[in-house]
Coordinates of C-alpha atoms in Angstrom, one line a residue:
M1 CA 100.0 81.7 104.4
Y2 CA 97.3 81.0 107.0
G3 CA 97.6 84.6 108.3
I4 CA 96.7 86.1 104.9
I5 CA 93.1 85.1 105.7
I6 CA 92.8 88.1 108.2
A7 CA 93.1 90.5 105.2
F8 CA 89.7 89.3 104.1
K9 CA 88.2 89.4 107.6
D10 CA 87.3 91.9 110.3
Y11 CA 89.8 90.3 112.6
R12 CA 89.3 90.4 116.4
P13 CA 91.9 88.7 118.6
S14 CA 89.1 87.6 121.0
L15 CA 87.3 85.8 118.2
G16 CA 90.4 84.3 116.5
I17 CA 91.0 84.2 112.7
L18 CA 88.3 81.6 111.9
G19 CA 85.8 83.2 114.2
S20 CA 86.1 86.8 112.9
K21 CA 83.6 88.1 110.4
L22 CA 84.4 87.6 106.7
V23 CA 84.3 91.0 104.9
G24 CA 85.8 90.1 101.5
F25 CA 87.7 93.0 99.8
K26 CA 86.5 95.7 102.2
H27 CA 90.0 96.5 103.6
F28 CA 91.5 96.6 100.1
M29 CA 88.9 99.0 98.9
R30 CA 89.4 101.1 102.1
F31 CA 93.1 101.4 101.3
I32 CA 92.5 102.3 97.6
N33 CA 89.9 104.9 98.6
F34 CA 92.1 106.3 101.3
P35 CA 92.7 110.1 100.6
N36 CA 96.5 109.7 100.9
F37 CA 96.6 106.5 98.8
G38 CA 98.1 108.3 95.8
L39 CA 100.7 110.1 97.9
I40 CA 101.8 106.8 99.6
V41 CA 102.0 104.8 96.4
T42 CA 103.8 107.7 94.6
N43 CA 106.3 108.1 97.4
T44 CA 107.0 104.3 97.3
L45 CA 107.3 104.2 93.5
R46 CA 109.6 107.3 93.5
I47 CA 112.0 105.8 96.0
G48 CA 111.8 102.3 94.4
V49 CA 112.4 103.5 90.9
Y50 CA 115.1 105.9 92.0
S51 CA 116.9 103.0 93.8
L52 CA 116.5 100.9 90.7
L53 CA 118.3 103.5 88.6
T54 CA 121.4 103.1 90.7
F55 CA 121.6 99.4 89.7
P56 CA 124.5 99.8 87.3
F57 CA 126.9 101.1 90.0
S58 CA 127.6 97.7 91.3
V59 CA 128.2 96.3 87.8
I60 CA 130.6 99.2 87.0
L61 CA 132.5 98.7 90.3
A62 CA 132.9 95.0 89.5
L63 CA 134.2 95.7 86.0
M64 CA 136.6 98.3 87.4
L65 CA 138.0 95.9 90.1
N66 CA 138.3 93.2 87.5
E67 CA 140.8 95.3 85.6
V68 CA 143.0 95.9 88.7
H69 CA 145.9 93.5 88.7
N70 CA 147.5 94.5 92.0
R71 CA 145.9 92.0 94.4
T72 CA 146.6 93.9 97.5
F73 CA 145.0 97.1 96.2
K74 CA 142.1 95.2 94.7
K75 CA 141.3 93.3 98.0
T76 CA 141.6 96.5 100.0
V77 CA 139.2 98.4 97.8
Q78 CA 136.8 95.5 97.7
M79 CA 136.9 95.1 101.5
I80 CA 136.3 98.9 102.1
S81 CA 133.4 98.9 99.6
Y82 CA 131.5 96.0 101.1
M83 CA 132.1 96.6 104.8
P84 CA 129.2 99.1 105.1
Y85 CA 126.9 96.3 104.2
F86 CA 127.5 94.7 107.6
L87 CA 126.5 97.8 109.5
S88 CA 123.0 97.6 111.0
T89 CA 120.4 100.0 109.7
V90 CA 120.2 101.7 113.0
V91 CA 124.0 102.5 112.9
V92 CA 123.7 103.7 109.3
C93 CA 120.8 106.0 110.1
S94 CA 122.7 107.4 113.2
M95 CA 125.6 108.1 110.9
I96 CA 123.4 109.9 108.4
R97 CA 121.9 112.0 111.2
L98 CA 125.3 112.9 112.5
F99 CA 126.7 113.8 109.1
L100 CA 123.6 115.8 108.0
N101 CA 122.9 117.5 111.3
G102 CA 122.0 121.2 110.7
K103 CA 124.3 122.5 113.5
T104 CA 127.1 120.0 114.0
G105 CA 127.1 117.9 110.9
V106 CA 130.2 117.4 108.8
I107 CA 128.4 118.2 105.5
N108 CA 127.1 121.5 106.9
A109 CA 130.5 122.4 108.3
I110 CA 132.0 122.0 104.8
I111 CA 129.1 124.1 103.2
V112 CA 129.6 126.9 105.8
A113 CA 133.4 126.8 105.3
L114 CA 132.8 127.3 101.5
G115 CA 130.5 130.3 102.2
G116 CA 127.2 128.6 102.0
E117 CA 124.3 128.4 104.5
A118 CA 123.7 125.4 106.8
C119 CA 120.7 123.3 106.1
D120 CA 119.1 120.6 108.2
F121 CA 118.7 118.2 105.3
L122 CA 116.5 115.6 107.1
T123 CA 113.8 118.3 107.7
V124 CA 113.6 119.2 104.0
A125 CA 111.2 116.7 102.4
E126 CA 112.6 117.1 98.9
F127 CA 116.0 115.7 100.0
F128 CA 114.6 112.5 101.5
E129 CA 114.8 110.3 98.4
D130 CA 118.4 111.4 97.7
I131 CA 119.4 110.7 101.2
Y132 CA 117.7 107.3 101.3
V133 CA 118.9 106.1 97.8
W134 CA 122.5 107.3 97.9
S135 CA 123.1 106.1 101.5
G136 CA 121.8 102.7 100.1
V137 CA 124.3 102.8 97.3
W138 CA 127.1 103.5 99.7
Q139 CA 126.0 100.6 101.9
G140 CA 125.2 98.0 99.3
V141 CA 127.2 98.6 96.1
G142 CA 130.3 96.7 97.3
W143 CA 128.3 93.7 98.4
E144 CA 126.3 93.5 95.2
A145 CA 129.6 93.8 93.2
I146 CA 130.8 90.5 94.7
I147 CA 128.2 88.7 92.6
Y148 CA 129.4 90.2 89.4
I149 CA 133.1 89.8 90.3
S150 CA 132.4 86.1 90.8
A151 CA 130.6 86.0 87.4
L152 CA 133.6 87.8 85.8
S153 CA 136.0 85.2 87.2
G154 CA 134.2 82.6 85.0
V155 CA 134.8 84.5 81.7
P156 CA 137.0 82.2 79.5
V157 CA 140.6 83.4 79.3
E158 CA 140.7 82.2 75.7
L159 CA 138.0 84.8 74.7
I160 CA 140.0 87.6 76.2
E161 CA 143.3 86.5 74.6
A162 CA 141.6 86.2 71.2
A163 CA 140.2 89.7 71.6
R164 CA 143.7 91.0 72.4
V165 CA 145.2 89.2 69.4
D166 CA 142.5 91.0 67.2
G167 CA 143.8 94.3 68.6
A168 CA 141.1 95.0 71.1
G169 CA 141.9 97.4 74.0
R170 CA 140.7 97.2 77.6
L171 CA 137.4 99.1 76.9
R172 CA 136.7 97.0 73.8
I173 CA 137.3 93.8 75.8
I174 CA 135.0 95.0 78.6
W175 CA 132.2 95.9 76.2
N176 CA 132.5 92.9 73.8
V177 CA 133.7 90.1 76.1
N178 CA 133.1 90.8 79.8
I179 CA 129.7 92.4 79.7
P180 CA 128.1 89.8 77.3
S181 CA 129.6 87.0 79.5
I182 CA 127.9 88.3 82.7
L183 CA 124.8 89.6 81.0
P184 CA 122.6 86.7 82.2
T185 CA 123.6 87.5 85.8
I186 CA 123.0 91.2 85.3
I187 CA 119.5 90.5 83.9
I188 CA 118.5 88.1 86.7
M189 CA 119.6 90.6 89.4
L190 CA 117.8 93.4 87.6
L191 CA 114.6 91.3 87.4
L192 CA 114.8 90.6 91.1
S193 CA 115.3 94.3 91.8
C194 CA 112.3 95.2 89.6
G195 CA 110.2 92.7 91.5
G196 CA 110.9 94.6 94.8
V197 CA 110.4 98.1 93.5
L198 CA 107.5 98.7 96.0
S199 CA 109.3 97.0 98.9
V200 CA 111.0 100.1 100.2
G201 CA 112.8 99.2 103.4
F202 CA 110.8 99.9 106.5
E203 CA 113.6 100.3 109.0
K204 CA 115.6 103.0 107.2
T205 CA 112.6 104.9 106.1
F206 CA 111.1 104.8 109.6
L207 CA 114.3 105.9 111.3
L208 CA 114.9 108.8 108.9
Q209 CA 111.2 109.9 109.0
N210 CA 110.0 112.9 110.8
S211 CA 106.9 115.2 110.7
L212 CA 108.7 117.6 108.4
N213 CA 109.6 115.1 105.7
L214 CA 106.5 112.9 106.0
S215 CA 105.1 114.2 102.7
R216 CA 107.9 112.4 100.9
S217 CA 108.8 109.6 103.4
Q218 CA 105.4 108.1 104.1
V219 CA 105.6 104.8 102.1
I220 CA 103.5 101.6 102.1
T221 CA 105.7 99.8 104.6
T222 CA 105.6 102.7 107.2
Y223 CA 101.9 103.2 106.7
T224 CA 101.3 99.5 107.3
Y225 CA 103.3 99.8 110.6
E226 CA 101.3 102.9 111.5
V227 CA 97.9 101.3 111.1
G228 CA 98.9 97.7 112.1
I229 CA 101.1 98.1 115.1
T230 CA 100.3 101.6 116.3
G231 CA 96.6 101.5 115.4
A232 CA 96.0 97.8 116.0
Q233 CA 94.0 97.5 112.7
Y234 CA 95.4 94.1 111.9
S235 CA 93.1 93.2 109.0
Y236 CA 93.6 96.6 107.3
S237 CA 97.4 96.3 107.6
A238 CA 97.4 92.7 106.4
A239 CA 95.4 93.8 103.3
I240 CA 97.9 96.6 102.6
G241 CA 100.8 94.2 102.9
F242 CA 99.0 91.7 100.7
F243 CA 98.3 94.4 98.1
N244 CA 102.0 95.4 98.1
T245 CA 103.0 91.7 97.6
I246 CA 100.6 91.2 94.7
V247 CA 101.8 94.3 92.9
N248 CA 105.4 93.2 93.3
V249 CA 104.6 89.7 92.0
V250 CA 102.8 91.2 89.0
L251 CA 105.7 93.6 88.3
L252 CA 108.1 90.7 88.5
G253 CA 106.0 88.6 86.1
M254 CA 105.8 91.4 83.6
V255 CA 109.5 92.2 83.5
N256 CA 110.3 88.5 83.5
L257 CA 108.0 88.0 80.5
I258 CA 109.7 91.0 78.7
S259 CA 113.1 89.7 79.5
K260 CA 112.2 86.2 78.2
K261 CA 111.0 87.6 74.9
V262 CA 113.9 90.0 74.4
S263 CA 116.9 88.0 75.7
D264 CA 115.5 84.5 76.4
I265 CA 116.6 84.9 80.0
S266 CA 114.1 84.4 82.8
I267 CA 113.9 83.4 86.5
I268 CA 110.7 81.4 86.1

């Protein structure tokens, strides 16, 4: 928390944090008035909201696996689905580059075999969000599903048996018993996801970024790195990071308030 002070100062390493000049909200205003402020925030929101829209996939996977009664098949599918989560971001990005390479990539080989034209996807700015988000779904959907599978294991068997006695089929049981039972877990996970909508991962964005897709891949975290580490503008980068955190906290508070009023479920 002590380091946040430099966001309000014109920090100089030689003077230290306390010895540097206090400039108030100068760096915050500099970021807001930056010509590319709108582009950076829009890119961040576009990727963040797009990622948020994929939230149901882990819930759907958990519900599907919960209906599988063959333990061997179920464990195998579950293991295959969550293994990508343990791959480092560097490895994932290397795989993406190999698969989407314009000359030797597997995807382009299939496209050419079907009579299409090869495309170097990572150099086309419009494809960046799709590549970022869907590779994230592949990497994280299995791991996130574990939470919902655990929640589903706590659904009372009596409720399911009562529904079957009343003539409910599988889909009816899923809709009227399973989903309502894990709804608090779903809402809490959704709230946490909403609170991080502006926290687009730096590592993956930076590793997939190039000069040709910069118009869609420049987000708050990569710009903070650019001015803070590369440009040594420590106070400015601290102000940008603090701005990002404040917006995320406000968003989390808003969606939490809405959730509390609508469903009486909150994380605060």
